[in-house]
Amino acid sequence: FLLNLAMDLLPPELLEGIFTLLPWNDQLRLRLTCRKLNAAITPRLLNSERCELAHINLKQMFPNKLILNMRTANAKSAKHFAQLEKRMERVKMLKCDNKEERACVVNLALPTSESEVQPIFEEASIELFQICTIYPLYLDEGKAELLTQLLHGCTVKRAQIVVDYLSVAYLAQTPPFLSAVHCKSVEFVIKFPDFYPMVPYFSDSEFICALVAAGVEEVVFSGDSKGGRQSTKDYTHDTIFQQPFNLLRALINAGITTITYEKSSFWRSEERATPGDMLEFFNEVSALDVLLNITINAHIMNADVLIRGVEANGATLTCENCDNETTTWHKTIISK
């Protein structure tokens, strides 16, 4: 009450001068307490410096609440952390080990209707937007649109999206989100234990064309064995190996030439690729008249046979830690 009364009696310039002398956390607490002060201060902060964030990690630990962990290397950008709304239940500024960095934790109540969704920032440049793999926000129906609205006006350099067996049905809603935040690099974290039925969704021509149309230039597939909702289907060896390679072919044919493919994304840990499984794929893509940067982390039996087969077609392929042991991880990179 006293703060609101002071807002009516004192000039905004005087209040702002007092406000800027307070530590970060006190500024945040004061703005949470006094909405009038927050309304007066926020426009000046938003117009003074562009918000540059190194990292945003988004968690959904409870059905109706999001938790955002944000980090910036530019302390001045931390002012943007406190563009507070009623839905932000708690905001706390943290000092990082690196004194030049600032971190912020925001508890954000999920809106009950689209009309309640407001952008978190006026605008921001975000290096990495990451959905937490332990407490993920699955992009089920309407969730991609929610992210689009929360990050309206922002630019995201790289996004990490968690997908499981149930949320993959809504995969087509992802490209519009990536387009809205001008994201050129996306990583799909495939949740175990059931990933084989997800491959056709990623291989779908309309989805891949939508990725390209959204401006995506790099795609990464990785896996996470913790959690994930599953189906009860069983799959044959041909399904196991052919579908992932068909996915890579589809991405390359659509024009995405930088691809990282972790074995953990669509192969089970006990499975190993043979030269015959991979040689057909590598020979096919090495014949293309494009520069490719494809990285595959996988168990490869007799990898030297694969290298000789690919090099015979005029392409370059390297294997790291190649010792012909089936228990060794091999990274293969092919370019032409």
CSV table of N, CA and C in Angstrom, one decimal, residues 3-4 18-20 22-42 81-86 88-92:
chain,number,residue,atom,x,y,z
A,3,LEU,N,4.0,1.6,-1.0
A,3,LEU,CA,4.7,1.7,-2.2
A,3,LEU,C,3.8,2.3,-3.3
A,4,ASN,N,2.6,1.8,-3.4
A,4,ASN,CA,1.6,2.3,-4.4
A,4,ASN,C,1.3,3.8,-4.1
A,18,ILE,N,16.2,5.7,-7.0
A,18,ILE,CA,16.3,4.8,-5.8
A,18,ILE,C,16.4,3.4,-6.2
A,19,PHE,N,15.5,3.0,-7.1
A,19,PHE,CA,15.4,1.6,-7.5
A,19,PHE,C,16.7,1.0,-8.0
A,20,THR,N,17.4,1.8,-8.8
A,20,THR,CA,18.7,1.3,-9.5
A,20,THR,C,19.8,1.1,-8.4
A,22,LEU,N,19.4,-0.5,-5.7
A,22,LEU,CA,19.2,-1.8,-5.0
A,22,LEU,C,19.9,-3.0,-5.7
A,23,PRO,N,20.3,-4.0,-4.9
A,23,PRO,CA,20.8,-5.3,-5.5
A,23,PRO,C,19.7,-5.9,-6.4
A,24,TRP,N,20.2,-6.8,-7.3
A,24,TRP,CA,19.3,-7.4,-8.3
A,24,TRP,C,18.1,-8.0,-7.7
A,25,ASN,N,18.3,-8.9,-6.7
A,25,ASN,CA,17.2,-9.6,-6.1
A,25,ASN,C,16.2,-8.7,-5.4
A,26,ASP,N,16.7,-7.6,-4.8
A,26,ASP,CA,15.8,-6.6,-4.2
A,26,ASP,C,15.0,-5.9,-5.2
A,27,GLN,N,15.6,-5.6,-6.4
A,27,GLN,CA,14.9,-5.0,-7.4
A,27,GLN,C,13.7,-5.9,-7.9
A,28,LEU,N,14.1,-7.2,-8.0
A,28,LEU,CA,13.0,-8.1,-8.5
A,28,LEU,C,11.9,-8.2,-7.5
A,29,ARG,N,12.3,-8.3,-6.2
A,29,ARG,CA,11.2,-8.5,-5.2
A,29,ARG,C,10.4,-7.2,-5.1
A,30,LEU,N,11.0,-6.0,-5.2
A,30,LEU,CA,10.2,-4.8,-5.2
A,30,LEU,C,9.3,-4.7,-6.4
A,31,ARG,N,9.7,-5.1,-7.5
A,31,ARG,CA,8.8,-5.1,-8.7
A,31,ARG,C,7.7,-6.1,-8.6
A,32,LEU,N,8.0,-7.2,-7.9
A,32,LEU,CA,6.9,-8.2,-7.6
A,32,LEU,C,5.8,-7.6,-6.7
A,33,THR,N,6.3,-6.8,-5.7
A,33,THR,CA,5.4,-6.3,-4.7
A,33,THR,C,4.6,-5.1,-5.2
A,34,CYS,N,5.2,-4.3,-6.0
A,34,CYS,CA,4.6,-3.0,-6.5
A,34,CYS,C,4.4,-3.1,-8.0
A,35,ARG,N,3.2,-3.4,-8.4
A,35,ARG,CA,2.9,-3.5,-9.9
A,35,ARG,C,3.0,-2.1,-10.6
A,36,LYS,N,2.7,-1.1,-9.9
A,36,LYS,CA,2.8,0.3,-10.5
A,36,LYS,C,4.3,0.6,-10.8
A,37,LEU,N,5.1,0.3,-9.8
A,37,LEU,CA,6.6,0.5,-10.0
A,37,LEU,C,7.1,-0.3,-11.2
A,38,ASN,N,6.6,-1.6,-11.2
A,38,ASN,CA,7.1,-2.5,-12.3
A,38,ASN,C,6.6,-1.9,-13.6
A,39,ALA,N,5.4,-1.4,-13.7
A,39,ALA,CA,4.8,-0.9,-15.0
A,39,ALA,C,5.6,0.3,-15.4
A,40,ALA,N,6.1,1.1,-14.4
A,40,ALA,CA,6.8,2.3,-14.8
A,40,ALA,C,8.3,2.0,-15.2
A,41,ILE,N,8.9,1.0,-14.6
A,41,ILE,CA,10.3,0.7,-14.8
A,41,ILE,C,10.5,-0.1,-16.1
A,42,THR,N,9.6,-1.1,-16.3
A,42,THR,CA,9.8,-2.1,-17.4
A,42,THR,C,10.0,-1.5,-18.8
A,81,PHE,N,14.9,-10.0,-17.3
A,81,PHE,CA,14.4,-11.1,-16.6
A,81,PHE,C,13.2,-10.7,-15.7
A,82,ALA,N,13.0,-9.5,-15.5
A,82,ALA,CA,12.0,-9.1,-14.5
A,82,ALA,C,10.8,-8.3,-15.2
A,83,GLN,N,10.6,-8.7,-16.5
A,83,GLN,CA,9.3,-8.2,-17.1
A,83,GLN,C,8.2,-9.0,-16.5
A,84,LEU,N,7.7,-8.7,-15.4
A,84,LEU,CA,6.9,-9.5,-14.6
A,84,LEU,C,5.4,-9.4,-15.0
A,85,GLU,N,4.7,-10.6,-14.9
A,85,GLU,CA,3.3,-10.6,-15.1
A,85,GLU,C,2.7,-11.4,-13.9
A,86,LYS,N,1.4,-11.4,-13.7
A,86,LYS,CA,0.8,-12.1,-12.6
A,86,LYS,C,1.1,-13.6,-12.6
A,88,MET,N,3.8,-15.0,-13.4
A,88,MET,CA,5.1,-15.3,-12.9
A,88,MET,C,5.0,-15.3,-11.3
A,89,GLU,N,5.1,-16.5,-10.8
A,89,GLU,CA,4.8,-16.6,-9.3
A,89,GLU,C,6.1,-16.3,-8.5
A,90,ARG,N,7.3,-16.6,-9.1
A,90,ARG,CA,8.5,-16.3,-8.3
A,90,ARG,C,9.6,-16.1,-9.3
A,91,VAL,N,10.4,-15.0,-9.0
A,91,VAL,CA,11.5,-14.7,-9.9
A,91,VAL,C,12.7,-14.5,-8.9
A,92,LYS,N,13.8,-15.2,-9.2
A,92,LYS,CA,15.0,-15.1,-8.4
A,92,LYS,C,16.2,-14.9,-9.3
